[in-house]
Structure formats: structure tokens, C-alpha cells
Coordinates of C-alpha atoms in Angstrom, one line a residue:
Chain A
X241 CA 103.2 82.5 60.1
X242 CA 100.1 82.9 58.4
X243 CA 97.1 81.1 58.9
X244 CA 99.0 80.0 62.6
X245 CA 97.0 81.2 65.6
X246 CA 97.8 83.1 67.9
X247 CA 99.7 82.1 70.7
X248 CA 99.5 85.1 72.7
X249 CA 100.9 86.2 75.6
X250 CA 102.2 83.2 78.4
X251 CA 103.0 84.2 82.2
X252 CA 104.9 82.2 84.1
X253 CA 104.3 82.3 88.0
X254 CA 100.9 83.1 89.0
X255 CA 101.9 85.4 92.2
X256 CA 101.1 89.2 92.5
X257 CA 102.9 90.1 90.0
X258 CA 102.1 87.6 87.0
X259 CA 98.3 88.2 88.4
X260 CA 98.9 92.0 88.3
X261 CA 99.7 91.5 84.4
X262 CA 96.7 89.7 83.5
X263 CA 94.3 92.4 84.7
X264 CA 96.6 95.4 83.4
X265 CA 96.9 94.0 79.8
X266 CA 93.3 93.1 79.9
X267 CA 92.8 97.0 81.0
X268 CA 95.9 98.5 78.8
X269 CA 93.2 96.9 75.8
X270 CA 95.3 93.3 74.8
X271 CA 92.6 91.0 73.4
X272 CA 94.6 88.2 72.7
X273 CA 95.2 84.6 75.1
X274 CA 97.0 85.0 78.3
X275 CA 97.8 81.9 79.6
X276 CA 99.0 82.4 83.5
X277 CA 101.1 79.3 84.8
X278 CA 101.4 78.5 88.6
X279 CA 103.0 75.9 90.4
X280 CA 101.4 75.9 93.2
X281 CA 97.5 74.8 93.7
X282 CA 96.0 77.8 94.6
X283 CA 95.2 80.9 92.3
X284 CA 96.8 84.0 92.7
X285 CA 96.9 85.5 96.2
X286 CA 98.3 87.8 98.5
X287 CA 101.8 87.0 100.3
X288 CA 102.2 89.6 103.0
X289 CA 99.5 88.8 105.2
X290 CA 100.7 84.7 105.3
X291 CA 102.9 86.0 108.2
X292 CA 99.6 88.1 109.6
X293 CA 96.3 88.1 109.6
X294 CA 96.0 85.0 107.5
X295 CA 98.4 83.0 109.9
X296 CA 96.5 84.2 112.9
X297 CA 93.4 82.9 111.3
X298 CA 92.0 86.1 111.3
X299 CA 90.8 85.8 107.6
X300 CA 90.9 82.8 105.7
X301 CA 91.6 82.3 102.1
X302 CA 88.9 84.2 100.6
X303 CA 90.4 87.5 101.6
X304 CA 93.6 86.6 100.1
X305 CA 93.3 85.3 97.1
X306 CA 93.3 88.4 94.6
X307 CA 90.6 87.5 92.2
X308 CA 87.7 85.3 92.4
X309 CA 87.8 82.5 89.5
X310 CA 85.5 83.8 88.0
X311 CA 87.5 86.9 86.8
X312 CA 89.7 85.0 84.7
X313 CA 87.2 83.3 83.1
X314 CA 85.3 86.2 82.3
X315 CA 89.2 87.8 81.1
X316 CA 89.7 85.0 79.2
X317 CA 93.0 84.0 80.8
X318 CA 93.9 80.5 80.8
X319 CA 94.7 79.8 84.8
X320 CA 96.9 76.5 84.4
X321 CA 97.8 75.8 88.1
X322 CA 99.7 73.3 90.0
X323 CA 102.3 73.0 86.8
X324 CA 105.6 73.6 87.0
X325 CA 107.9 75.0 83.9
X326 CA 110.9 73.4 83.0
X327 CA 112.0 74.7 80.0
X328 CA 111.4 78.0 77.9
X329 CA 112.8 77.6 74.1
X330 CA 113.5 80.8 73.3
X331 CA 114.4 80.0 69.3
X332 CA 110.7 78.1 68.9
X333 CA 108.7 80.5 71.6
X334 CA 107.7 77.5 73.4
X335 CA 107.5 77.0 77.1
X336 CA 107.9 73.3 78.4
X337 CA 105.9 72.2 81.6
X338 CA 106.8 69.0 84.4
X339 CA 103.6 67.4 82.7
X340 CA 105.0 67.3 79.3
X341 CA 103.4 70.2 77.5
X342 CA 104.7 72.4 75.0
X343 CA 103.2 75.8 75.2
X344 CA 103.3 78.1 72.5
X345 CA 104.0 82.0 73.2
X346 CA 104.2 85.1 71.0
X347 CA 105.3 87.4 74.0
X348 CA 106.4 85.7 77.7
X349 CA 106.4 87.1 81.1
X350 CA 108.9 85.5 83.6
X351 CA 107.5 86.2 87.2
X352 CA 108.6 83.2 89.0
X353 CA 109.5 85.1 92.5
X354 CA 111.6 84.0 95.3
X355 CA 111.4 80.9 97.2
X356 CA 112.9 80.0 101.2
X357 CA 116.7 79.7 101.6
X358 CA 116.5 76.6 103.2
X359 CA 119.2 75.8 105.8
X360 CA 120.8 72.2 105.5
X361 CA 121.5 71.0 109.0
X362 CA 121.2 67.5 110.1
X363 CA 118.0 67.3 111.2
X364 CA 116.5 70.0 108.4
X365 CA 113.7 67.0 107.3
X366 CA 112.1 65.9 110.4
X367 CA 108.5 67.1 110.6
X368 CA 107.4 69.9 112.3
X369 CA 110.3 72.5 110.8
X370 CA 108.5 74.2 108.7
X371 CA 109.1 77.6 106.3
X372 CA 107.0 80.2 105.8
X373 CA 106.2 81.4 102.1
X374 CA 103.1 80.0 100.4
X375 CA 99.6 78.9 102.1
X376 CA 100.4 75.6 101.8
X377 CA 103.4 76.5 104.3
X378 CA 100.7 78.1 106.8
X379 CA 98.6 75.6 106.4
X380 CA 101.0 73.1 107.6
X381 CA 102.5 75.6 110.4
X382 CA 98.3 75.9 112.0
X383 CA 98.6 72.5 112.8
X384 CA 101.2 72.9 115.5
X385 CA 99.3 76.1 117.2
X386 CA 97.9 75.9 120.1
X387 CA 98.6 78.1 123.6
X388 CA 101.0 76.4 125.3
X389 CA 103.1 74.8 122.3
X390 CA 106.5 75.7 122.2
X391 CA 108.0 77.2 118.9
X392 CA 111.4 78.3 118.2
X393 CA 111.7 80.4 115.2
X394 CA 115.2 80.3 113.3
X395 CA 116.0 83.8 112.1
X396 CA 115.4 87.2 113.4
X397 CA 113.9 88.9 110.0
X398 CA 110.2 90.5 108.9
X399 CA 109.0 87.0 108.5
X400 CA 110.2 85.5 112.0
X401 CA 109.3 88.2 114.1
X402 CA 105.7 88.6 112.5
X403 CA 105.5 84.5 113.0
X404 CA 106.8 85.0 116.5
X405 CA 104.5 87.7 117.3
X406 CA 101.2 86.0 116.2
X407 CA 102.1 82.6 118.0
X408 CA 102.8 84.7 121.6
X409 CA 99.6 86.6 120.7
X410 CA 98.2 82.6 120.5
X411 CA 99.4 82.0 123.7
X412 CA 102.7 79.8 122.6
X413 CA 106.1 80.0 123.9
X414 CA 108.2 81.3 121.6
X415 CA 112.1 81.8 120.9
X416 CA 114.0 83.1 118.0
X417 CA 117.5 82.5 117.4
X418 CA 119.2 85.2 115.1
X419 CA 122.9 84.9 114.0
X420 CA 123.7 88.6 113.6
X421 CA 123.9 90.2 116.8
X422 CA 121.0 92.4 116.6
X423 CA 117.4 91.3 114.6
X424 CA 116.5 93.0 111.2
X425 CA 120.1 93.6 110.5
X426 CA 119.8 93.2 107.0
X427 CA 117.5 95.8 106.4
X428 CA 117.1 98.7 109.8
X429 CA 119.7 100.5 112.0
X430 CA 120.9 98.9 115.0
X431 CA 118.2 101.9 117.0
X432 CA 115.4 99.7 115.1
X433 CA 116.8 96.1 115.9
X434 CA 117.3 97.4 119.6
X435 CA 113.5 98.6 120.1
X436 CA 111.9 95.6 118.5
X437 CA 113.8 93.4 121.3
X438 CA 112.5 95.5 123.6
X439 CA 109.4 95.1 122.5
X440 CA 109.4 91.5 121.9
X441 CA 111.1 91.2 125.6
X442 CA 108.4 92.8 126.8
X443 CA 105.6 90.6 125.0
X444 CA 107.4 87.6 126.1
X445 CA 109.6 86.6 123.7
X446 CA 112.4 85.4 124.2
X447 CA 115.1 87.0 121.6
X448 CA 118.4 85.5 121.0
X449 CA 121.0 87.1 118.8
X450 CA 124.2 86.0 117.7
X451 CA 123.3 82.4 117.8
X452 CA 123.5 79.6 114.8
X453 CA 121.8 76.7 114.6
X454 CA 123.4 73.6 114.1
X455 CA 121.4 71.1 113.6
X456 CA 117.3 69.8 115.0
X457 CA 117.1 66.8 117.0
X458 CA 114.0 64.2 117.9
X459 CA 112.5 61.2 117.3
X460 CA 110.3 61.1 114.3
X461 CA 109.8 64.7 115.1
X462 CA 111.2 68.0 115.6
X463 CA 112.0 68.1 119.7
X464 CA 114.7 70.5 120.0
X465 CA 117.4 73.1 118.3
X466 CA 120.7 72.7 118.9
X467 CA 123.1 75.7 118.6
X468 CA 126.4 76.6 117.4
X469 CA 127.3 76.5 121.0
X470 CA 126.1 73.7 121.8
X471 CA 122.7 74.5 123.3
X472 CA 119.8 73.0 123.3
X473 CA 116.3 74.5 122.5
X474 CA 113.1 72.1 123.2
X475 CA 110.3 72.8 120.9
X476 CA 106.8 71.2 120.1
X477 CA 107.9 73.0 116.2
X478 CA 110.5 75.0 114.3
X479 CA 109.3 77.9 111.4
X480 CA 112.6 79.3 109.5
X481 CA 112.9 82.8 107.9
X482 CA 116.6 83.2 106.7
X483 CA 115.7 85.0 103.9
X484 CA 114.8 84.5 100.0
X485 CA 116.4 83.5 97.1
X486 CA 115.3 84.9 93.3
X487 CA 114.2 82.2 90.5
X488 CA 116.0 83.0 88.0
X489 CA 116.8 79.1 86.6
X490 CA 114.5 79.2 84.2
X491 CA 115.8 82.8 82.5
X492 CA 119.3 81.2 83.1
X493 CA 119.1 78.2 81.3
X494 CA 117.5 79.8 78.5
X495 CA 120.6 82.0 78.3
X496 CA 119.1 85.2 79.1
X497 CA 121.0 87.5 81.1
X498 CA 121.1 87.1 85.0
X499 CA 123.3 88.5 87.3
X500 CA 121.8 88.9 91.1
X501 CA 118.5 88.4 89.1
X502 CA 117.0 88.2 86.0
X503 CA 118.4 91.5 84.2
X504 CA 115.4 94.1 82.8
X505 CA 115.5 97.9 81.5
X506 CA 112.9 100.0 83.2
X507 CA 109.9 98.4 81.2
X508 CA 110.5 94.8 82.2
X509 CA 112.6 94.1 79.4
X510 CA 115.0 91.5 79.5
X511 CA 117.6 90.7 76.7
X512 CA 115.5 89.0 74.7
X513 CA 112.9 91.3 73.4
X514 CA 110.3 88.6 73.8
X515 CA 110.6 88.6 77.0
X516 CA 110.0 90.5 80.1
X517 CA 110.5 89.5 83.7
X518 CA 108.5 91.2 86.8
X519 CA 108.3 90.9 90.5
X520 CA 110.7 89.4 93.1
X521 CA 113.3 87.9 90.3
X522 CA 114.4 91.1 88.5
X523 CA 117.4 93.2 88.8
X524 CA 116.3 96.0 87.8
X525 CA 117.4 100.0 87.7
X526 CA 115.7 102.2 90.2
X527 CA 116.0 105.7 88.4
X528 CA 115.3 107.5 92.5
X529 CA 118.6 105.8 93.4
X530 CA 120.3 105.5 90.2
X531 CA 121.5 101.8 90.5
X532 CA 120.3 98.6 90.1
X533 CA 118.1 97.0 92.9
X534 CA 116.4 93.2 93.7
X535 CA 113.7 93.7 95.7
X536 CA 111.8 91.5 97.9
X537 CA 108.1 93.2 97.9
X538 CA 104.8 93.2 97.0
X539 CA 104.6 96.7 95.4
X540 CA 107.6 96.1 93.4
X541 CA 105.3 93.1 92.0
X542 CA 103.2 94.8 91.4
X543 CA 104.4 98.2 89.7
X544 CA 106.3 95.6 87.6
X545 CA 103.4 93.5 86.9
X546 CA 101.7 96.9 85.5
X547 CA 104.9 98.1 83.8
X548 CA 105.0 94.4 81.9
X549 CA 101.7 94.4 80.7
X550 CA 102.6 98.1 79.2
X551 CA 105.9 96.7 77.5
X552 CA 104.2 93.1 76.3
X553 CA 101.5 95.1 74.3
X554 CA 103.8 97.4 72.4
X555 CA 104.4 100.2 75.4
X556 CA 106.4 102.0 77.2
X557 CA 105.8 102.2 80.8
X558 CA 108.9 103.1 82.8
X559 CA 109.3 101.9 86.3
X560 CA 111.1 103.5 88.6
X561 CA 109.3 104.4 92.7
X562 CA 110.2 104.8 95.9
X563 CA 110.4 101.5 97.6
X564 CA 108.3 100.9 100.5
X565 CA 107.8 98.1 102.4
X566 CA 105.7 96.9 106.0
X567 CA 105.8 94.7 108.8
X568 CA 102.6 93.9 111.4
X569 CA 104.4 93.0 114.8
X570 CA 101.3 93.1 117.8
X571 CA 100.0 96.6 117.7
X572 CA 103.0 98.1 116.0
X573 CA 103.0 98.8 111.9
X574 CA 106.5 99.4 110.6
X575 CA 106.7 101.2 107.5
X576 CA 109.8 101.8 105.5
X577 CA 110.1 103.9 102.1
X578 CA 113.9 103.9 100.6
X579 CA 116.5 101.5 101.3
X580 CA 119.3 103.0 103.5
X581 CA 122.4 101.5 102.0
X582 CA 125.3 103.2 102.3
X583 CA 123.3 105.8 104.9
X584 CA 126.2 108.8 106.8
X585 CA 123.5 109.6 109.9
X586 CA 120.6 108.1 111.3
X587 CA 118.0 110.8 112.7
X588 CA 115.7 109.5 115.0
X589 CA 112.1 111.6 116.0
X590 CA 110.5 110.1 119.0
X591 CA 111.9 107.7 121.9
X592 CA 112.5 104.6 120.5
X593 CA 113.6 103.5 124.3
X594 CA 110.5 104.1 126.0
X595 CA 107.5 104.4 123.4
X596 CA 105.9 102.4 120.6
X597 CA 105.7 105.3 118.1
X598 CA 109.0 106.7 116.2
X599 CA 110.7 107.4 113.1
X600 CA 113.9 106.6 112.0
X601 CA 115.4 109.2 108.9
X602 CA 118.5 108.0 107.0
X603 CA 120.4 110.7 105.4
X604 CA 123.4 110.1 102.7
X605 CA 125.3 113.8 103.1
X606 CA 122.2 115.2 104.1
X607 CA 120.1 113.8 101.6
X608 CA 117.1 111.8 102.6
X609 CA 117.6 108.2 101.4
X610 CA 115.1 105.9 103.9
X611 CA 112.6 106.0 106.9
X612 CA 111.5 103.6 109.0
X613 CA 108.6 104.6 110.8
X614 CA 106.6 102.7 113.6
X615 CA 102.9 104.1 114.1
X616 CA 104.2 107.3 112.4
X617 CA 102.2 107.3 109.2
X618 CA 103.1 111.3 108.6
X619 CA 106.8 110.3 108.7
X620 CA 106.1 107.7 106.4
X621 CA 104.0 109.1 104.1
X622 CA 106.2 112.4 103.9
X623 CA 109.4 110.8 103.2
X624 CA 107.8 109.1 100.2
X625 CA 107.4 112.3 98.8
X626 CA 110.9 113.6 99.8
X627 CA 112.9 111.0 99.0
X628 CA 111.9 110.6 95.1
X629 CA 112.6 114.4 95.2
X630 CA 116.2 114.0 96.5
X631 CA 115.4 116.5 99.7
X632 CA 118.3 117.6 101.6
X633 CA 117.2 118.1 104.9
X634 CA 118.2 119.8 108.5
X635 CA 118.5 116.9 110.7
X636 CA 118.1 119.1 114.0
X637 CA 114.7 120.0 112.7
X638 CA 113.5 116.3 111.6
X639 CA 114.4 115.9 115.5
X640 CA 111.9 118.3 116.6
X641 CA 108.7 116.7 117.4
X642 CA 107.2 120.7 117.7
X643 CA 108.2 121.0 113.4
X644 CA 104.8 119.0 111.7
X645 CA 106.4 116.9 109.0
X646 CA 104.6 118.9 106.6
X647 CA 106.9 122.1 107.2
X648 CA 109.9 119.6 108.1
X649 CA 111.8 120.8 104.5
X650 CA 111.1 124.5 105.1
X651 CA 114.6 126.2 106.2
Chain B
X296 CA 74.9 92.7 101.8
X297 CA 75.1 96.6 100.5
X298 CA 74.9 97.7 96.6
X299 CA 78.1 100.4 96.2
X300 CA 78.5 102.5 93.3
X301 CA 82.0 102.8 92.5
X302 CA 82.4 106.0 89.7
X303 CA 85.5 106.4 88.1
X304 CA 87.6 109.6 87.5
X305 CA 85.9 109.8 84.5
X306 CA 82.7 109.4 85.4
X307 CA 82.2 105.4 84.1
X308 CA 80.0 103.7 87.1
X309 CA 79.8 100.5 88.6
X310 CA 77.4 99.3 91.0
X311 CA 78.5 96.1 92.6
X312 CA 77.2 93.7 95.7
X313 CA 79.6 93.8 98.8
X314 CA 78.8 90.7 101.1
X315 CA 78.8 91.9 105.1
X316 CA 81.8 92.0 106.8
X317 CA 84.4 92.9 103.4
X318 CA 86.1 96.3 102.8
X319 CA 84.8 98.4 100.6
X320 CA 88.0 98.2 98.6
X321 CA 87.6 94.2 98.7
X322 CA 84.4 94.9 97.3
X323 CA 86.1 97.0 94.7
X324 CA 88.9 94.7 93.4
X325 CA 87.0 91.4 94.0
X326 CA 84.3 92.9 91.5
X327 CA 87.0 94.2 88.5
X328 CA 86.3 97.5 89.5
X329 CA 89.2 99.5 88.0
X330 CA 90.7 102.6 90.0
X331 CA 91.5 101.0 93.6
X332 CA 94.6 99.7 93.5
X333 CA 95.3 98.4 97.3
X334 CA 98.7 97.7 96.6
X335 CA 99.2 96.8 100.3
X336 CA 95.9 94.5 100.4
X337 CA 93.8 96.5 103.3
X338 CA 96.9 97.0 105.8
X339 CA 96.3 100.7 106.0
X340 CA 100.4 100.7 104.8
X341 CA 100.2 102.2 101.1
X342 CA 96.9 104.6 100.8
X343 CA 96.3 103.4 97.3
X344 CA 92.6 102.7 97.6
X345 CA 91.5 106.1 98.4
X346 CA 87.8 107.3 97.5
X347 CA 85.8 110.6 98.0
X348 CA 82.8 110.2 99.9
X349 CA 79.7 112.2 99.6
X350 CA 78.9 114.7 102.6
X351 CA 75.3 112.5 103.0
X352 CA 77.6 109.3 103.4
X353 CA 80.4 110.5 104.8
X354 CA 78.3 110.9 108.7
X355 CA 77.5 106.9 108.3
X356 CA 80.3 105.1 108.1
X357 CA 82.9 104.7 110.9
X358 CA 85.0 106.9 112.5
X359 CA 88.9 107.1 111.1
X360 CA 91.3 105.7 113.6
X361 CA 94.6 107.3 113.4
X362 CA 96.7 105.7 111.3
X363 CA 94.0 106.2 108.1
X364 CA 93.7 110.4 109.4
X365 CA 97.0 110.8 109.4
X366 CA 98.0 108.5 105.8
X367 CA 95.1 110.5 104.4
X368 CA 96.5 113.5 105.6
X369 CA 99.6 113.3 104.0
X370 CA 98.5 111.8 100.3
X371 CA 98.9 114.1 97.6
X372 CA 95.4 113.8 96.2
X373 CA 93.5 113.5 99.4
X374 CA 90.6 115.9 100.0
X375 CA 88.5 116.6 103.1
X376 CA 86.0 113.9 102.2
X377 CA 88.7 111.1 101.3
X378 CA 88.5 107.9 103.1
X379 CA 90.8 105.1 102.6
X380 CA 88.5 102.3 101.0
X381 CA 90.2 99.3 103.1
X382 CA 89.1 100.7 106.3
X383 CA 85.4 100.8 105.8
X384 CA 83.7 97.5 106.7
X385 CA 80.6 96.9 104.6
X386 CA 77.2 96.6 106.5
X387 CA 73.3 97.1 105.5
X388 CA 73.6 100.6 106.5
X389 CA 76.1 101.3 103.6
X390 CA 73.3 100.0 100.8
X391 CA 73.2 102.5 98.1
X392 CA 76.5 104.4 99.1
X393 CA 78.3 106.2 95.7
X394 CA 82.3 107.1 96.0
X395 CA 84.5 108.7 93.4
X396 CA 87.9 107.8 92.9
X397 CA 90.9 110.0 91.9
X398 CA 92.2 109.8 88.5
X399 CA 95.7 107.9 90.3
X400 CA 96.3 106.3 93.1
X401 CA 99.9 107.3 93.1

């Protein structure tokens, strides 16, 4: 309309990857507003390390948070925190927030994440069962540590075991019920699940698989877990990780299209061509694998969060990478590139019985689809390059330790 | 506190203050300095804050422990001077160290 100004570009969720956006499209040349919604207090900051460094104290907030304040300031983006969205009118490009504003948009960015899968056993609300996912969470969860205190931690995932291994390195006592029958079954082969027992075992924690939880009992707080079976687990305080759930409300009540996340092309795009959608919340295609993929990670963010800014301001940016993903456990990095799904052999490269350094390589007919690798940054790093090129390779000579992963595709 | 010149692929500088006890890479992305992307935030898990170091720096700053030799060693751009930015702690005996960054960080 003429004369009307500008409404710019609005953001909705001020994580990685709504933060990522602001400083690409600020660097890809947009001039125009940016307004960057968050609901929670805090401006943007770094997840992973909730479940590491930060919860072990080890650095406080300062080293999380991704920008100073004074960087959106000087990008002229309007931080709006501690708001929640309700509503995006797609017809009038107008976002609607829990405090009653209406806020006007010429472009939107949907990058509302994931929140907890909360479990709903009696007992779910008594204080001191906490989740893990913002600083606010962490915040609550310091209280409770202290050597000696007694946690059980309900689910056998990244986020448990990196909870469970910074409270034994505290000096706690710690157990962690799984339901499958082996930990990280979601995401690593069983020869993976197996050695982090071990080496959880061997720390002192005390692993249980195949148990549910049925409810938490005490009196006006947390005091114990009770099973599926029946048994009872006394604690001083509960964390959960049972995994993450995409919002995609928002995009769904405003009719876009959502199936096992919001639904984008390979620049963000969703159906309305208004909108994009980054970060945890997307279903997007992955042009390495040829399907469509939600992921739960901070590069995928962030590569969006890039890719968006590209695609708000007129561009195309195509996404498509190699997954990767880590996990700190004591002195042990995991790192994983691919996703293994639907893998036909597991290779393995080291002694995953005896040592704390080995590789895992999936292969789909010979075809490298996934690593895990723990202390094995060559592995890592040169399945990266090999699965994004589709490398079939001789599993008898990812085996041998003598072979440097550098020579590991030669015939 | 050090001053660290950050230069650009293309040659665009920018000289920042790094308090005592950050990263070099924390001084780089809490100071808008384009080119280090840290996608993993300093966990030594993604080697996407890699600079070149100048032979006269290179001697001064702390030793590489294992897992930055051997990401270093297997990214595509790396050269025999690359360090990996998050790994370098900032002290006084940094002030008035230069790095180059490589055009991408993927």
C-alpha cells in the first residue's frame, strides 16, 4: 500500500535458528525491521551445552548467549522477549502475541523449535521433577545439586546420559531408568548403547533398561520413582529426557502445511510464499538422502536459519548437508554425521569392549550412510566427506586400524 | 585483555578486544566478526571456526591436544598453520595477534 511502512521481516522464536537469521539477513544486505519474538526471558543462546558445560557450572550464561545485546541494537532488530505468539493471520500479515499485540509482517520466519515430551504420570507435578531444555530448566535443576544428592533420571537418551554424567562427575548418586532395552536406541546401534553402559557402569551409574515409570511419589516433594514393575526408586530429584516434540501449532492453525513438521522446500519455504520456517520444526528434504527428514540439532538451525534469511530477501539458498550431531559424556565426545535408518551392516574400527576410542560405520549395500565416532575425530570428520559423496566402501578395510582413514576409500 | 585482528578472506580487517579467559572464536562472534561460524559453540565437534595463524604467532599460543590435530587434519581447507579458533584461550600474551580466515567454513 503506498504511503504504509514497512513492516518488514518478523521471526518468531528467538533460538539458534531465528537468531542465525537476524545476523545472516543483516549480512546477505536486508536493511529493513526484523522484529525477533521469544518466549522465553532470555535472548538468544546456545542449547547444547545446557546438558554440559553450562549445567556443570563450568561457564555461566555469558558464554552462551549468542550475541551480546548490544548487537541487536546496533542491527536494528527489535528483540521482543518473554512474549508468546498465538496467532499468525496469514490474509492481513499480522502476527498476534499473549499480550494482545498485533504485529504487522511483510515476510515471517516460523522458528518455534521443539519443546519436552512431558510424561503424565501421577505424581508428574510435585517439585523437584524437572526437564531439561531451556536455562530456566537448568536453573531450577542447580538447585538440587550437591554430592551426595540422589537423582534418578527418566530416560536413557543424549540429554539423560549427559545430565547423568555431570551430576556423578558432581559427586551425586545417580540412576537412569530407560524403557527400551538398551540406551540411545533411537538413534545408535545396540554396539553403541552397549559401550556407553559400560562406561556409565564403570563411572558409577547405575543404568536400568527396559524399565517404565509409573508414576513419582512424596510428600510435597519428589521422594521416589515407582516403576512399571512395581519398584521403587528414592530420590532427593527427578530430570526427564524422553525426547522432543516439534511446534508446529502455530503453522497449523494458520492452515499451512504440516505433516511430522512444518513442511518447507530446500530454501525454507513453506506453502505460503510469505512464509518460511527454520530449525527444529521443519520437515524438510535432505537432497544427501533423498527424503524428507525432522531433525533435532543445532546445525540444522542453523544452516536453516542461514538458508531463511537467503529465501526472505528474494534468494535462493538451497539447504541440503550432512547431518551431524554430538554428545559430551565424562571424557568421551561422540560424534555422529548421517542418520543410519534403514542401515544392512554395522562396521565397527576399534574395541568398543575394552577402550574409550571407536568408530562405528553404517553401510546401506555398501554405501556409507552414518558414523558414530567416540574420540575418533578422523572417522568423523572423513565420513562427512564420504557420505555426502555417496562412497561405497570395503568394510574389511574400514576394520583395519593399519588403513589411515584418509586412504580408507582407495581399493 | 588482548586486541586480535580478525582479516577476512578478502582481506576486510577487524581488530577487536577479547576479555582474558574467552576463545578466540568467542571473541570473534561476540564482536560481529563475520567468517567464524562455530556452529558447534567451542566443543571442538564441527571445525567451523578455523583461522590461519602467522608462523610469528603460531609458537605462542598453546599446544593442539588431539582431538583439534586430528579435526584439523581432516578439514578440507586446513593448512599447516590452521588452528581451530575455539581452542585458543585468550591471555595478555596474545595482544596484537592477526589470523586469516578461509573464504568458507564448510
Amino acid at each position: 500500500m503506498a504511503g504504509q511502512e514497512k513492516n518488514g521481516i518478523v521471526i518468531i522464536g528467538a533460538g539458534q535458528a531465528g537468531a542465525q537469521a537476524v545476523m545472516s539477513l543483516r549480512a546477505e544486505g536486508y536493511e529493513g525491521p526484523i522484529r525477533l519474538i521469544g518466549e522465553e526471558a532470555e535472548p538468544p543462546y546456545q542449547r547444547p551445552p545446557l546438558s554440559k558445560k553450562f549445567l556443570a557450572g563450568e561457564i555461566g550464561f555469558d558464554r552462551v548467549e549468542l550475541k551480546p545485546a548490544e548487537f541487536y541494537e546496533q542491527s536494528g532488530c527489535e528483540l521482543i522477549l518473554g512474549t508468546r505468539v498465538t496467532r499468525i493471520e496469514r490474509e492481513a500479515h499480522l502476527v498476534h502475541t499473549g499480550d494482545g499485540r498485533a504485529i504487522g509482517y511483510d515476510k515471517l520466519l516460523i522458528a518455534t523449535g521443539s519443546r519436552v515430551r512431558e510424561i503424565n504420570v501421577p505424581g508428574f507435578d510435585l517439585p523437584g521433577v524437572h526437564y531439561l531444555r531451556t536455562v530456566g530448566d537448568v536453573r531450577e535443576v542447580q538447585t538440587h545439586f550437591h554430592a551426595g544428592a540422589k537423582l534418578v533420571v527418566v530416560g536413557g537418551g543424549y540429554i539423560g546420559l549427559e545430565v547423568a554424567a555431570v551430576a556423578k562427575k558432581n559427586g551425586m548418586d545417580v540412576t537412569v531408568l530407560e524403557t527400551a532395552d538398551r540406551v540411545m536406541a533411537r538413534v545408535v546401534d545396540p554396539i553403541v548403547s552397549h559401550f556407553y553402559q559400560r562406561i556409565h557402569a564403570e563411572e558409577g551409574v547405575k543404568i536400568r533398561t527396559g524399565e517404565t515409570v509409573a508414576g513419582f511419589e512424596g510428600k510435597g516433594k519428589v521422594e521416589s520413582v515407582v516403576t512399571g514393575e512395581g519398584e521403587k526408586f528414592p530420590c532427593d530429584f527427578v530430570v526427564v529426557g524422553v525426547g522432543i516434540l516439534p511446534n508446529v501449532e502455530l503453522a497449523q492453525e494458520a492452515g499451512l502445511h504440516v505433516e511430522n513438521g512444518i513442511v518447507v522446500d530446500e530454501c525454507t519455504q513453506t506453502s505460503d510464499p510469505d512464509i518460511c520456517a527454520a530449525g527444529d520444526c521443519t520437515n524438510h528434504p535432505n537432497g544427501v538422502y533423498g527424503r524428507r527428514l525432522r531433525l533435532e540439532s543445532v546445525q540444522n538451525a542453523i544452516e536453516q536459519g542461514k538458508t531463511a534469511a537467503a529465501c526472505l530477501t528474494g534468494k535462493a539458498k538451497p539447504y541440503s548437508q550432512v547431518p551431524w550431531f554430538w554428545s559430551d559424556q565424562y571424557d568421551l565426545k561422540l560424534q555422529i554425521a548421517g542418520l543410519s535408518t534403514g542401515y544392512t551392516q554395522a562396521v565397527t574400527r576399534g574395541d568398543p569392549d575394552h577402550a574409550r576410542s571407536f568408530a562405528v560405520f553404517y553401510l546401506k549395500d555398501g554405501v556409507l550412510v552414518a558414523v558414530d565416532a567416540v574420540n575418533r575425530a578422523p572417522e568423523f570428520m572423513m565420513a562427512r566427506q564420504l557420505i555426502a559423496k555417496h562412497a561405497k566402501l570395503d568394510p574389511a578395510r574400514l576394520r583395519d586400524e593399519t588403513i589411515n582413514m584418509k586412504e580408507i576409500e582407495k581399493a | 585483555m588482548a586486541k586480535v585482528t580478525f582479516i577476512e578472506h578478502n582481506g576486510k580487517e577487524h581488530t577487536v578486544e577479547v576479555a582474558d579467559g574467552l576463545t578466540l572464536m568467542e571473541g570473534a562472534t561476540k564482536n560481529m566478526v563475520p567468517g567464524i561460524d562455530a556452529d558447534c559453540g567451542g566443543a571442538c565437534a564441527c571445525a567451523t571456526c578455523m583461522v590461519f595463524v602467522p608462523e610469528e604467532w603460531l609458537a605462542k599460543l598453546p599446544a593442539k591436544e588431539d582431538m583439534e590435530e586430528t579435526m584439523l587434519d581432516f578439514c578440507e581447507h586446513s593448512e599447516a598453520n590452521s588452528r581451530l579458533s575455539c581452542q585458543i584461550k585468550v591471555t595478555k600474551e596474545l595482544d596484537g595477534i592477526r589470523v586469516t580466515m578461509p573464504e568458507s567454513q564448510h
